[in-house]
Amino acid sequence: MTYKLKHPYNILICMGALFVGFLLAYSITETGVTTHIRDIKHVGTFEFTIFYKILFKNLIVGVLISVFGYFTCGLFSIVILFWNGMLIGIIIKSNPIDSSIIPYFVYHGFFEITAFLCFGLIGINGFCFFVNLFRKNIIQFDFSKTLFFFSVIVLFIAAIIETLLISYG
């Protein structure tokens, strides 16, 4: 079973929310602000407690983006993606771009952002649910289980990579 994007502009909406949040936070954050990024000197160790915390936190965000976004016509998805973009902007602006922060974002960030954007696609589809409900009196759930499970698997991969980066040995 493959997932076919019915409304290709939805991905642009999700990416736009993330990007606008990033740009806003990056432009208003001062350079001297400090954030708490863990020391990643012990690369290569794997601690299951850290893995479970990361995975559980990210799954909660993913469910909020997809399920709550679905039942709020996609508004909650856009808000959470915007907020995550702001967090990325703050962290990048407040930390020097050097070898300690680049791996933290690049290696796991690709997977995590991809998963959150896919969760966002599910949430944005809630708009179609409400359009069908109020215009056509049709209750039709268009909640893609395939895309949801794909997003969970990608988040799982991101959590493994992030755990390897920040676990203490």
CSV table of N, CA, C and O in Angstrom, one decimal, residues 4-58:
chain,number,residue,atom,x,y,z
A,4,LYS,N,-0.3,8.2,-1.5
A,4,LYS,CA,-0.3,9.2,-2.5
A,4,LYS,C,-0.7,10.5,-1.9
A,4,LYS,O,-1.8,10.6,-1.3
A,5,LEU,N,0.1,11.6,-2.1
A,5,LEU,CA,-0.2,12.9,-1.6
A,5,LEU,C,-1.4,13.5,-2.4
A,5,LEU,O,-1.2,13.8,-3.6
A,6,LYS,N,-2.5,13.6,-1.8
A,6,LYS,CA,-3.7,14.2,-2.5
A,6,LYS,C,-3.6,15.7,-2.7
A,6,LYS,O,-4.1,16.2,-3.7
A,7,HIS,N,-3.0,16.3,-1.8
A,7,HIS,CA,-2.9,17.8,-1.9
A,7,HIS,C,-1.4,18.2,-1.7
A,7,HIS,O,-0.9,18.3,-0.6
A,8,PRO,N,-0.7,18.3,-2.8
A,8,PRO,CA,0.7,18.5,-2.7
A,8,PRO,C,1.2,19.8,-2.0
A,8,PRO,O,2.3,19.9,-1.5
A,9,TYR,N,0.3,20.7,-2.0
A,9,TYR,CA,0.6,22.0,-1.3
A,9,TYR,C,0.7,21.8,0.2
A,9,TYR,O,1.2,22.7,0.9
A,10,ASN,N,0.1,20.7,0.8
A,10,ASN,CA,0.1,20.5,2.2
A,10,ASN,C,1.5,20.4,2.7
A,10,ASN,O,1.8,20.9,3.8
A,11,ILE,N,2.4,19.8,2.0
A,11,ILE,CA,3.8,19.7,2.4
A,11,ILE,C,4.5,21.1,2.4
A,11,ILE,O,5.3,21.4,3.3
A,12,LEU,N,4.1,21.9,1.5
A,12,LEU,CA,4.6,23.3,1.5
A,12,LEU,C,4.1,24.1,2.7
A,12,LEU,O,4.8,24.9,3.3
A,13,ILE,N,2.9,23.8,3.1
A,13,ILE,CA,2.3,24.5,4.3
A,13,ILE,C,3.1,24.0,5.6
A,13,ILE,O,3.5,24.9,6.4
A,14,CYS,N,3.4,22.7,5.7
A,14,CYS,CA,4.1,22.2,6.8
A,14,CYS,C,5.6,22.7,6.8
A,14,CYS,O,6.1,23.2,7.9
A,15,MET,N,6.2,22.7,5.7
A,15,MET,CA,7.6,23.1,5.6
A,15,MET,C,7.6,24.7,5.8
A,15,MET,O,8.6,25.1,6.5
A,16,GLY,N,6.6,25.4,5.3
A,16,GLY,CA,6.6,26.8,5.5
A,16,GLY,C,6.5,27.2,7.0
A,16,GLY,O,7.1,28.1,7.5
A,17,ALA,N,5.6,26.5,7.7
A,17,ALA,CA,5.4,26.7,9.2
A,17,ALA,C,6.8,26.5,9.9
A,17,ALA,O,7.2,27.3,10.8
A,18,LEU,N,7.4,25.4,9.6
A,18,LEU,CA,8.7,25.1,10.2
A,18,LEU,C,9.8,26.2,9.9
A,18,LEU,O,10.5,26.7,10.7
A,19,PHE,N,9.8,26.6,8.6
A,19,PHE,CA,10.8,27.5,8.1
A,19,PHE,C,10.5,28.9,8.7
A,19,PHE,O,11.5,29.7,9.1
A,20,VAL,N,9.3,29.4,8.7
A,20,VAL,CA,9.0,30.7,9.2
A,20,VAL,C,9.3,30.8,10.7
A,20,VAL,O,9.8,31.8,11.2
A,21,GLY,N,9.0,29.7,11.5
A,21,GLY,CA,9.4,29.7,12.9
A,21,GLY,C,10.9,29.8,13.0
A,21,GLY,O,11.4,30.5,13.9
A,22,PHE,N,11.6,29.0,12.2
A,22,PHE,CA,13.1,29.1,12.3
A,22,PHE,C,13.6,30.5,12.0
A,22,PHE,O,14.4,31.1,12.7
A,23,LEU,N,13.1,31.1,10.9
A,23,LEU,CA,13.5,32.5,10.5
A,23,LEU,C,13.2,33.5,11.6
A,23,LEU,O,14.0,34.4,11.9
A,24,LEU,N,12.0,33.4,12.2
A,24,LEU,CA,11.6,34.4,13.2
A,24,LEU,C,12.5,34.2,14.4
A,24,LEU,O,13.0,35.2,14.9
A,25,ALA,N,12.7,33.0,14.9
A,25,ALA,CA,13.5,32.8,16.1
A,25,ALA,C,15.0,33.2,15.8
A,25,ALA,O,15.6,33.8,16.7
A,26,TYR,N,15.5,32.8,14.7
A,26,TYR,CA,16.8,33.1,14.3
A,26,TYR,C,17.1,34.6,14.2
A,26,TYR,O,18.1,35.1,14.6
A,27,SER,N,16.1,35.4,13.8
A,27,SER,CA,16.3,36.8,13.6
A,27,SER,C,16.1,37.6,14.9
A,27,SER,O,16.7,38.6,15.1
A,28,ILE,N,15.4,37.1,15.9
A,28,ILE,CA,15.2,37.8,17.1
A,28,ILE,C,16.0,37.3,18.3
A,28,ILE,O,16.1,37.9,19.3
A,29,THR,N,16.7,36.2,18.1
A,29,THR,CA,17.5,35.6,19.2
A,29,THR,C,18.9,36.3,19.2
A,29,THR,O,19.5,36.5,18.2
A,30,GLU,N,19.3,36.6,20.4
A,30,GLU,CA,20.6,37.2,20.6
A,30,GLU,C,21.7,36.2,20.5
A,30,GLU,O,21.5,35.0,20.9
A,31,THR,N,22.9,36.5,20.0
A,31,THR,CA,23.9,35.6,19.9
A,31,THR,C,24.5,35.0,21.2
A,31,THR,O,24.8,33.9,21.3
A,32,GLY,N,24.4,35.8,22.2
A,32,GLY,CA,25.0,35.4,23.5
A,32,GLY,C,24.2,34.5,24.4
A,32,GLY,O,24.6,34.1,25.4
A,33,VAL,N,22.9,34.2,24.0
A,33,VAL,CA,22.0,33.4,24.7
A,33,VAL,C,22.6,32.0,24.8
A,33,VAL,O,23.1,31.5,23.8
A,34,THR,N,22.5,31.4,25.9
A,34,THR,CA,23.0,30.0,26.1
A,34,THR,C,21.8,29.0,26.1
A,34,THR,O,20.8,29.3,26.7
A,35,THR,N,22.0,27.9,25.6
A,35,THR,CA,21.0,26.8,25.6
A,35,THR,C,21.7,25.6,26.2
A,35,THR,O,22.9,25.6,26.3
A,36,HIS,N,20.9,24.7,26.6
A,36,HIS,CA,21.5,23.5,27.3
A,36,HIS,C,21.5,22.3,26.3
A,36,HIS,O,20.5,21.6,26.2
A,37,ILE,N,22.6,22.2,25.6
A,37,ILE,CA,22.8,21.0,24.7
A,37,ILE,C,23.8,20.1,25.5
A,37,ILE,O,24.8,20.6,25.9
A,38,ARG,N,23.4,18.9,25.5
A,38,ARG,CA,24.3,18.0,26.3
A,38,ARG,C,25.6,17.8,25.6
A,38,ARG,O,25.8,17.9,24.4
A,39,ASP,N,26.6,17.4,26.4
A,39,ASP,CA,27.9,17.2,26.0
A,39,ASP,C,27.9,15.9,25.2
A,39,ASP,O,27.4,14.9,25.6
A,40,ILE,N,28.4,15.9,24.0
A,40,ILE,CA,28.4,14.7,23.1
A,40,ILE,C,29.8,14.1,22.9
A,40,ILE,O,30.1,13.5,21.9
A,41,LYS,N,30.6,14.2,24.0
A,41,LYS,CA,31.9,13.6,23.9
A,41,LYS,C,32.0,12.1,23.9
A,41,LYS,O,32.9,11.5,23.4
A,42,HIS,N,31.0,11.5,24.5
A,42,HIS,CA,30.9,10.0,24.6
A,42,HIS,C,30.1,9.4,23.5
A,42,HIS,O,29.2,8.6,23.7
A,43,VAL,N,30.5,9.8,22.3
A,43,VAL,CA,29.8,9.3,21.1
A,43,VAL,C,30.0,7.8,21.0
A,43,VAL,O,31.1,7.3,21.2
A,44,GLY,N,28.9,7.0,20.7
A,44,GLY,CA,29.1,5.6,20.4
A,44,GLY,C,28.5,4.8,21.5
A,44,GLY,O,28.3,3.6,21.3
A,45,THR,N,28.1,5.3,22.6
A,45,THR,CA,27.5,4.5,23.7
A,45,THR,C,26.0,4.6,23.5
A,45,THR,O,25.5,5.5,22.9
A,46,PHE,N,25.3,3.6,24.0
A,46,PHE,CA,23.8,3.6,23.9
A,46,PHE,C,23.2,3.3,25.2
A,46,PHE,O,23.5,2.2,25.8
A,47,GLU,N,22.4,4.2,25.7
A,47,GLU,CA,21.7,4.0,27.0
A,47,GLU,C,20.2,4.0,26.7
A,47,GLU,O,19.6,4.9,26.2
A,48,PHE,N,19.6,2.9,27.1
A,48,PHE,CA,18.2,2.7,26.8
A,48,PHE,C,17.3,3.6,27.5
A,48,PHE,O,16.3,4.0,26.9
A,49,THR,N,17.7,4.1,28.7
A,49,THR,CA,16.8,5.1,29.4
A,49,THR,C,16.7,6.4,28.6
A,49,THR,O,15.7,7.0,28.5
A,50,ILE,N,17.9,6.8,28.1
A,50,ILE,CA,17.9,8.0,27.3
A,50,ILE,C,17.1,7.8,26.0
A,50,ILE,O,16.3,8.7,25.6
A,51,PHE,N,17.3,6.7,25.4
A,51,PHE,CA,16.6,6.3,24.1
A,51,PHE,C,15.1,6.4,24.4
A,51,PHE,O,14.3,7.0,23.6
A,52,TYR,N,14.6,5.8,25.4
A,52,TYR,CA,13.1,5.8,25.7
A,52,TYR,C,12.6,7.2,26.0
A,52,TYR,O,11.5,7.5,25.5
A,53,LYS,N,13.4,8.0,26.7
A,53,LYS,CA,12.9,9.4,26.9
A,53,LYS,C,12.8,10.2,25.6
A,53,LYS,O,11.8,10.9,25.4
A,54,ILE,N,13.8,10.0,24.8
A,54,ILE,CA,13.8,10.7,23.5
A,54,ILE,C,12.7,10.2,22.6
A,54,ILE,O,11.9,11.0,22.0
A,55,LEU,N,12.5,8.9,22.5
A,55,LEU,CA,11.5,8.4,21.6
A,55,LEU,C,10.1,8.7,22.1
A,55,LEU,O,9.3,9.2,21.4
A,56,PHE,N,9.9,8.6,23.4
A,56,PHE,CA,8.6,8.9,24.0
A,56,PHE,C,8.2,10.4,23.8
A,56,PHE,O,7.1,10.8,23.4
A,57,LYS,N,9.2,11.3,24.1
A,57,LYS,CA,9.0,12.7,23.9
A,57,LYS,C,8.6,13.0,22.4
A,57,LYS,O,7.7,13.8,22.1
A,58,ASN,N,9.4,12.5,21.5
A,58,ASN,CA,9.1,12.7,20.1
A,58,ASN,C,7.8,12.1,19.6
A,58,ASN,O,7.2,12.6,18.7
